[in-house]
Amino acid sequence: MASLEDVRRAQANIHDIVHKTPVLTSSLLDEYCGNQVFLKAEHLQKTGSFKIRGAANAVKNAVREGAASVTAASSGNHGQAVAYIANRLGIPATIVVPEDANRAKVAAIEAYNGHVVYCGMTSAERIPKARQLADENNGIYIPPYDHADIIAGQGTIGLELLEQIPELDLVFVPVGGGGLISGILTAIKALNPQVKVIGVEPESANDTYLSLQRGEITAIPPSATIADGLRTAQPGDMTFPILQKHLDGLLLVTEAEIKEALQFLMERTKQIVEPSSAVAAAPLISGKAEVKGKRVAVVLSGGNVDLHQLAGFLPDKLHV
Ligand SMILES: *Cc1c(COP(=O)(O)O)cnc(C)c1O
């Protein structure tokens, strides 16, 4: 299981690559939800999401171990992050994406000189392809969450939260495969276990919720949630035990609540975030979180949203 020392080593390893992102505050948001809220601005991170933290840690270590190239199987933020860091370190990256990958996402990978390979429609097809391409090119396959270096890299957000926000009570974190939250748990529960860490998932992508309830990793059918960073089918073998051990709670939010939170963040705090980030803010904005008078951090995990799709992510009726 990842340790605080792993997270600290990751912080030293990646500090020259990643931004220490600011925490943003909004008196409007504070008044609206009755808490002091700190928005951890990973949408302002290099490559537009926190994924660069884990990717930078993993790819730097891979290069140290002699890797001549890296591969990943993601058209989303992880693919962009791996392409970016490989380019910075001067090694080739091949990113395996689905046949129907969004043009804008492919262009972002190519802008970092990533080599794009199209393969199938599911991650069950893409992952073996990415592993095979790594084997053929003296490379290393970099998974999106179920890897010790990835978890440790994402955990650097936990270190920053404790340093940036004195007397922090509670943190809300969006949950996909669980790399982000298990890293944050590793750092926070080692340093200040009183700080509560709450995961948030879309109702229709509730694999971690079900897995925790049943006490074992449970897969769900594909979800169509607008929070595309959270559509993973199941939590990871490495991440899930960390959640079982440390997590203080897991909330589910509806698509309507995600849309309402997205609109609130854009309109009131002027932050352009992607729906996966709005998931973490949704329990506070909808009132579902049932917390008052606390110092609360919300991890705004990314800002990579296709502006042409944005209107479709807003509520049908205006927020008042
Ligand atoms: C990947 C991602 C998540 C989920 O992170 P996991 O480590 O898979 O739980 C959340 N938000 C954004 C923007 C992401 O790209």
PDB file of N, CA and C and ligand atoms in Angstrom, residues 50-51 77 145 174-180 229-230 274 276 301-302, ligand 1:
ATOM      1  N   PHE A  50      -5.324  17.235 -12.850  1.00  0.00           N
ATOM      2  CA  PHE A  50      -4.353  16.695 -11.878  1.00  0.00           C
ATOM      3  C   PHE A  50      -3.587  15.504 -12.419  1.00  0.00           C
ATOM      4  N   LYS A  51      -4.056  14.886 -13.525  1.00  0.00           N
ATOM      5  CA  LYS A  51      -3.456  13.639 -14.011  1.00  0.00           C
ATOM      6  C   LYS A  51      -1.954  13.772 -14.278  1.00  0.00           C
ATOM      7  N   ASN A  77      -7.796  12.818 -20.032  1.00  0.00           N
ATOM      8  CA  ASN A  77      -6.779  13.595 -19.336  1.00  0.00           C
ATOM      9  C   ASN A  77      -5.499  12.799 -19.074  1.00  0.00           C
ATOM     10  N   TYR A 145      -4.682   4.754 -13.028  1.00  0.00           N
ATOM     11  CA  TYR A 145      -4.866   4.916 -11.566  1.00  0.00           C
ATOM     12  C   TYR A 145      -4.306   3.759 -10.753  1.00  0.00           C
ATOM     13  N   PRO A 174     -13.703  13.863  -6.363  1.00  0.00           N
ATOM     14  CA  PRO A 174     -14.417  13.007  -7.316  1.00  0.00           C
ATOM     15  C   PRO A 174     -13.730  11.656  -7.447  1.00  0.00           C
ATOM     16  N   VAL A 175     -14.504  10.610  -7.665  1.00  0.00           N
ATOM     17  CA  VAL A 175     -13.953   9.249  -7.701  1.00  0.00           C
ATOM     18  C   VAL A 175     -14.251   8.584  -9.046  1.00  0.00           C
ATOM     19  N   GLY A 176     -13.169   8.216  -9.759  1.00  0.00           N
ATOM     20  CA  GLY A 176     -13.294   7.393 -10.964  1.00  0.00           C
ATOM     21  C   GLY A 176     -12.740   6.021 -10.615  1.00  0.00           C
ATOM     22  N   GLY A 177     -11.487   5.751 -11.048  1.00  0.00           N
ATOM     23  CA  GLY A 177     -10.827   4.511 -10.652  1.00  0.00           C
ATOM     24  C   GLY A 177     -10.272   4.578  -9.239  1.00  0.00           C
ATOM     25  N   GLY A 178     -10.199   5.785  -8.679  1.00  0.00           N
ATOM     26  CA  GLY A 178      -9.811   5.942  -7.284  1.00  0.00           C
ATOM     27  C   GLY A 178      -8.358   6.313  -7.048  1.00  0.00           C
ATOM     28  N   GLY A 179      -7.601   6.604  -8.108  1.00  0.00           N
ATOM     29  CA  GLY A 179      -6.201   6.989  -7.914  1.00  0.00           C
ATOM     30  C   GLY A 179      -6.073   8.321  -7.182  1.00  0.00           C
ATOM     31  N   LEU A 180      -6.893   9.271  -7.578  1.00  0.00           N
ATOM     32  CA  LEU A 180      -6.849  10.607  -6.977  1.00  0.00           C
ATOM     33  C   LEU A 180      -7.175  10.529  -5.487  1.00  0.00           C
ATOM     34  N   GLY A 229     -14.695  11.770 -16.929  1.00  0.00           N
ATOM     35  CA  GLY A 229     -13.512  11.290 -16.205  1.00  0.00           C
ATOM     36  C   GLY A 229     -13.833  10.251 -15.139  1.00  0.00           C
ATOM     37  N   LEU A 230     -15.130  10.028 -14.896  1.00  0.00           N
ATOM     38  CA  LEU A 230     -15.544   9.145 -13.794  1.00  0.00           C
ATOM     39  C   LEU A 230     -16.306   7.929 -14.298  1.00  0.00           C
ATOM     40  N   GLU A 274     -14.482  21.018 -15.914  1.00  0.00           N
ATOM     41  CA  GLU A 274     -15.186  19.946 -16.610  1.00  0.00           C
ATOM     42  C   GLU A 274     -16.182  19.291 -15.649  1.00  0.00           C
ATOM     43  N   SER A 276     -16.539  16.437 -14.382  1.00  0.00           N
ATOM     44  CA  SER A 276     -15.983  15.606 -13.293  1.00  0.00           C
ATOM     45  C   SER A 276     -15.610  16.455 -12.076  1.00  0.00           C
ATOM     46  N   SER A 301     -10.926  18.876 -10.202  1.00  0.00           N
ATOM     47  CA  SER A 301      -9.908  17.964 -10.722  1.00  0.00           C
ATOM     48  C   SER A 301      -9.421  18.284 -12.133  1.00  0.00           C
ATOM     49  N   GLY A 302     -10.256  18.980 -12.918  1.00  0.00           N
ATOM     50  CA  GLY A 302      -9.823  19.286 -14.277  1.00  0.00           C
ATOM     51  C   GLY A 302     -10.711  20.318 -14.957  1.00  0.00           C
TER      52      GLY A 302
HETATM   53  C1  LIG B   1      -9.263  10.927 -14.003  1.00  0.00           C
HETATM   54  C2  LIG B   1     -10.108  12.023 -13.485  1.00  0.00           C
HETATM   55  C3  LIG B   1     -10.860  11.900 -12.283  1.00  0.00           C
HETATM   56  C4  LIG B   1     -10.902  10.625 -11.493  1.00  0.00           C
HETATM   57  O1  LIG B   1      -9.661  10.219 -11.007  1.00  0.00           O
HETATM   58  P1  LIG B   1      -9.411   8.697 -10.565  1.00  0.00           P
HETATM   59  O2  LIG B   1      -8.008   8.658 -10.132  1.00  0.00           O
HETATM   60  O3  LIG B   1      -9.689   7.835 -11.764  1.00  0.00           O
HETATM   61  O4  LIG B   1     -10.394   8.428  -9.459  1.00  0.00           O
HETATM   62  C5  LIG B   1     -11.554  13.003 -11.843  1.00  0.00           C
HETATM   63  N1  LIG B   1     -11.578  14.150 -12.528  1.00  0.00           N
HETATM   64  C6  LIG B   1     -10.887  14.322 -13.670  1.00  0.00           C
HETATM   65  C7  LIG B   1     -10.955  15.626 -14.358  1.00  0.00           C
HETATM   66  C8  LIG B   1     -10.128  13.266 -14.189  1.00  0.00           C
HETATM   67  O5  LIG B   1      -9.441  13.432 -15.332  1.00  0.00           O
END
